[in-house]
Amino acid sequence: MRILVTILLIIVTSCTANYHVRRAMKKGYRCDEVADTIRITSVDSIPYIVNDSIYWEKVIVQKDTIVRYKTSFVPVTRYQERIRYKLKRDTIRQVQKIEVARYKSQKEKPNFWVLILGFVIGMGTMYLFRYSKSNI
């Protein structure tokens, strides 16, 4: 008997659904009723008789229907907001890395053959000055 009384007491004193809805509304929950207009097109066939023959006439009928439905807006928690911020930040970093790599790949590389040619000309003139018969 005590168990039955305890269970009955818990059920009677527990919080209701209205309590939870009111608390959610205080935190930013919204339940809105939205209406949209939908156009339904249907094809009807109407028989008519001409000279003992049955002919069918095709008729296109359009009807507008209003559809109502409830949408709920649940506010974002701090944890969800933090995750969204991190995803946005990481995406921006990845885009920056790609742009830097693209810039480096498009940048003109120095011509090493010009450097080698200058080195060879310098060594050649040094050889000529060193082993020439007269001093300049």
JSON list of C-alpha atoms in Angstrom, two decimals, residues 17-88:
[
{"chain": "A", "resi": 17, "resn": "ALA", "atom": "CA", "xyz": [4.07, 19.80, -19.73]},
{"chain": "A", "resi": 18, "resn": "ASN", "atom": "CA", "xyz": [2.91, 23.42, -19.42]},
{"chain": "A", "resi": 19, "resn": "TYR", "atom": "CA", "xyz": [5.67, 24.05, -16.89]},
{"chain": "A", "resi": 20, "resn": "HIS", "atom": "CA", "xyz": [8.32, 22.85, -19.34]},
{"chain": "A", "resi": 21, "resn": "VAL", "atom": "CA", "xyz": [6.79, 24.84, -22.24]},
{"chain": "A", "resi": 22, "resn": "ARG", "atom": "CA", "xyz": [6.74, 28.04, -20.15]},
{"chain": "A", "resi": 23, "resn": "ARG", "atom": "CA", "xyz": [10.39, 27.54, -19.14]},
{"chain": "A", "resi": 24, "resn": "ALA", "atom": "CA", "xyz": [11.38, 26.96, -22.76]},
{"chain": "A", "resi": 25, "resn": "MET", "atom": "CA", "xyz": [9.53, 30.12, -23.86]},
{"chain": "A", "resi": 26, "resn": "LYS", "atom": "CA", "xyz": [11.44, 32.13, -21.26]},
{"chain": "A", "resi": 27, "resn": "LYS", "atom": "CA", "xyz": [14.67, 30.86, -22.82]},
{"chain": "A", "resi": 28, "resn": "GLY", "atom": "CA", "xyz": [13.63, 31.81, -26.38]},
{"chain": "A", "resi": 29, "resn": "TYR", "atom": "CA", "xyz": [11.50, 28.94, -27.75]},
{"chain": "A", "resi": 30, "resn": "ARG", "atom": "CA", "xyz": [8.81, 29.96, -30.26]},
{"chain": "A", "resi": 31, "resn": "CYS", "atom": "CA", "xyz": [6.02, 27.94, -31.83]},
{"chain": "A", "resi": 32, "resn": "ASP", "atom": "CA", "xyz": [4.64, 29.81, -34.85]},
{"chain": "A", "resi": 33, "resn": "GLU", "atom": "CA", "xyz": [1.81, 28.86, -37.15]},
{"chain": "A", "resi": 34, "resn": "VAL", "atom": "CA", "xyz": [2.76, 29.39, -40.78]},
{"chain": "A", "resi": 35, "resn": "ALA", "atom": "CA", "xyz": [0.45, 29.31, -43.79]},
{"chain": "A", "resi": 36, "resn": "ASP", "atom": "CA", "xyz": [1.45, 28.70, -47.39]},
{"chain": "A", "resi": 37, "resn": "THR", "atom": "CA", "xyz": [-0.63, 28.76, -50.55]},
{"chain": "A", "resi": 38, "resn": "ILE", "atom": "CA", "xyz": [-0.29, 25.77, -52.83]},
{"chain": "A", "resi": 39, "resn": "ARG", "atom": "CA", "xyz": [-1.70, 25.66, -56.35]},
{"chain": "A", "resi": 40, "resn": "ILE", "atom": "CA", "xyz": [-3.03, 22.23, -57.36]},
{"chain": "A", "resi": 41, "resn": "THR", "atom": "CA", "xyz": [-3.49, 21.59, -61.06]},
{"chain": "A", "resi": 42, "resn": "SER", "atom": "CA", "xyz": [-5.66, 18.70, -62.20]},
{"chain": "A", "resi": 43, "resn": "VAL", "atom": "CA", "xyz": [-6.84, 17.50, -65.60]},
{"chain": "A", "resi": 44, "resn": "ASP", "atom": "CA", "xyz": [-10.51, 16.62, -66.01]},
{"chain": "A", "resi": 45, "resn": "SER", "atom": "CA", "xyz": [-12.15, 15.02, -69.04]},
{"chain": "A", "resi": 46, "resn": "ILE", "atom": "CA", "xyz": [-15.75, 15.86, -69.91]},
{"chain": "A", "resi": 47, "resn": "PRO", "atom": "CA", "xyz": [-17.66, 13.67, -72.39]},
{"chain": "A", "resi": 48, "resn": "TYR", "atom": "CA", "xyz": [-20.03, 15.24, -74.90]},
{"chain": "A", "resi": 49, "resn": "ILE", "atom": "CA", "xyz": [-22.04, 13.71, -77.75]},
{"chain": "A", "resi": 50, "resn": "VAL", "atom": "CA", "xyz": [-21.98, 14.97, -81.35]},
{"chain": "A", "resi": 51, "resn": "ASN", "atom": "CA", "xyz": [-23.83, 13.04, -84.16]},
{"chain": "A", "resi": 52, "resn": "ASP", "atom": "CA", "xyz": [-24.03, 9.77, -82.23]},
{"chain": "A", "resi": 53, "resn": "SER", "atom": "CA", "xyz": [-20.33, 9.94, -81.31]},
{"chain": "A", "resi": 54, "resn": "ILE", "atom": "CA", "xyz": [-18.83, 10.53, -77.89]},
{"chain": "A", "resi": 55, "resn": "TYR", "atom": "CA", "xyz": [-15.99, 13.04, -77.73]},
{"chain": "A", "resi": 56, "resn": "TRP", "atom": "CA", "xyz": [-13.89, 13.88, -74.70]},
{"chain": "A", "resi": 57, "resn": "GLU", "atom": "CA", "xyz": [-12.84, 17.41, -73.91]},
{"chain": "A", "resi": 58, "resn": "LYS", "atom": "CA", "xyz": [-9.80, 17.90, -71.72]},
{"chain": "A", "resi": 59, "resn": "VAL", "atom": "CA", "xyz": [-10.18, 20.64, -69.10]},
{"chain": "A", "resi": 60, "resn": "ILE", "atom": "CA", "xyz": [-7.35, 21.86, -66.88]},
{"chain": "A", "resi": 61, "resn": "VAL", "atom": "CA", "xyz": [-8.52, 22.97, -63.44]},
{"chain": "A", "resi": 62, "resn": "GLN", "atom": "CA", "xyz": [-6.40, 24.89, -60.94]},
{"chain": "A", "resi": 63, "resn": "LYS", "atom": "CA", "xyz": [-7.27, 25.19, -57.27]},
{"chain": "A", "resi": 64, "resn": "ASP", "atom": "CA", "xyz": [-5.55, 27.21, -54.57]},
{"chain": "A", "resi": 65, "resn": "THR", "atom": "CA", "xyz": [-5.19, 25.55, -51.20]},
{"chain": "A", "resi": 66, "resn": "ILE", "atom": "CA", "xyz": [-3.95, 27.13, -47.99]},
{"chain": "A", "resi": 67, "resn": "VAL", "atom": "CA", "xyz": [-1.78, 24.80, -45.95]},
{"chain": "A", "resi": 68, "resn": "ARG", "atom": "CA", "xyz": [-1.19, 25.66, -42.29]},
{"chain": "A", "resi": 69, "resn": "TYR", "atom": "CA", "xyz": [1.55, 24.08, -40.22]},
{"chain": "A", "resi": 70, "resn": "LYS", "atom": "CA", "xyz": [3.38, 24.83, -37.02]},
{"chain": "A", "resi": 71, "resn": "THR", "atom": "CA", "xyz": [7.08, 25.55, -36.94]},
{"chain": "A", "resi": 72, "resn": "SER", "atom": "CA", "xyz": [9.13, 25.79, -33.80]},
{"chain": "A", "resi": 73, "resn": "PHE", "atom": "CA", "xyz": [12.26, 27.85, -33.24]},
{"chain": "A", "resi": 74, "resn": "VAL", "atom": "CA", "xyz": [14.62, 26.43, -30.66]},
{"chain": "A", "resi": 75, "resn": "PRO", "atom": "CA", "xyz": [17.40, 28.80, -29.58]},
{"chain": "A", "resi": 76, "resn": "VAL", "atom": "CA", "xyz": [21.00, 27.69, -29.99]},
{"chain": "A", "resi": 77, "resn": "THR", "atom": "CA", "xyz": [22.81, 26.64, -26.82]},
{"chain": "A", "resi": 78, "resn": "ARG", "atom": "CA", "xyz": [26.23, 27.99, -25.88]},
{"chain": "A", "resi": 79, "resn": "TYR", "atom": "CA", "xyz": [27.85, 24.69, -26.78]},
{"chain": "A", "resi": 80, "resn": "GLN", "atom": "CA", "xyz": [26.26, 24.67, -30.28]},
{"chain": "A", "resi": 81, "resn": "GLU", "atom": "CA", "xyz": [27.23, 28.31, -30.81]},
{"chain": "A", "resi": 82, "resn": "ARG", "atom": "CA", "xyz": [30.82, 27.54, -29.83]},
{"chain": "A", "resi": 83, "resn": "ILE", "atom": "CA", "xyz": [30.99, 24.63, -32.28]},
{"chain": "A", "resi": 84, "resn": "ARG", "atom": "CA", "xyz": [29.58, 26.81, -35.10]},
{"chain": "A", "resi": 85, "resn": "TYR", "atom": "CA", "xyz": [32.19, 29.49, -34.35]},
{"chain": "A", "resi": 86, "resn": "LYS", "atom": "CA", "xyz": [35.02, 26.93, -34.41]},
{"chain": "A", "resi": 87, "resn": "LEU", "atom": "CA", "xyz": [33.82, 25.50, -37.73]},
{"chain": "A", "resi": 88, "resn": "LYS", "atom": "CA", "xyz": [33.66, 28.98, -39.26]}
]
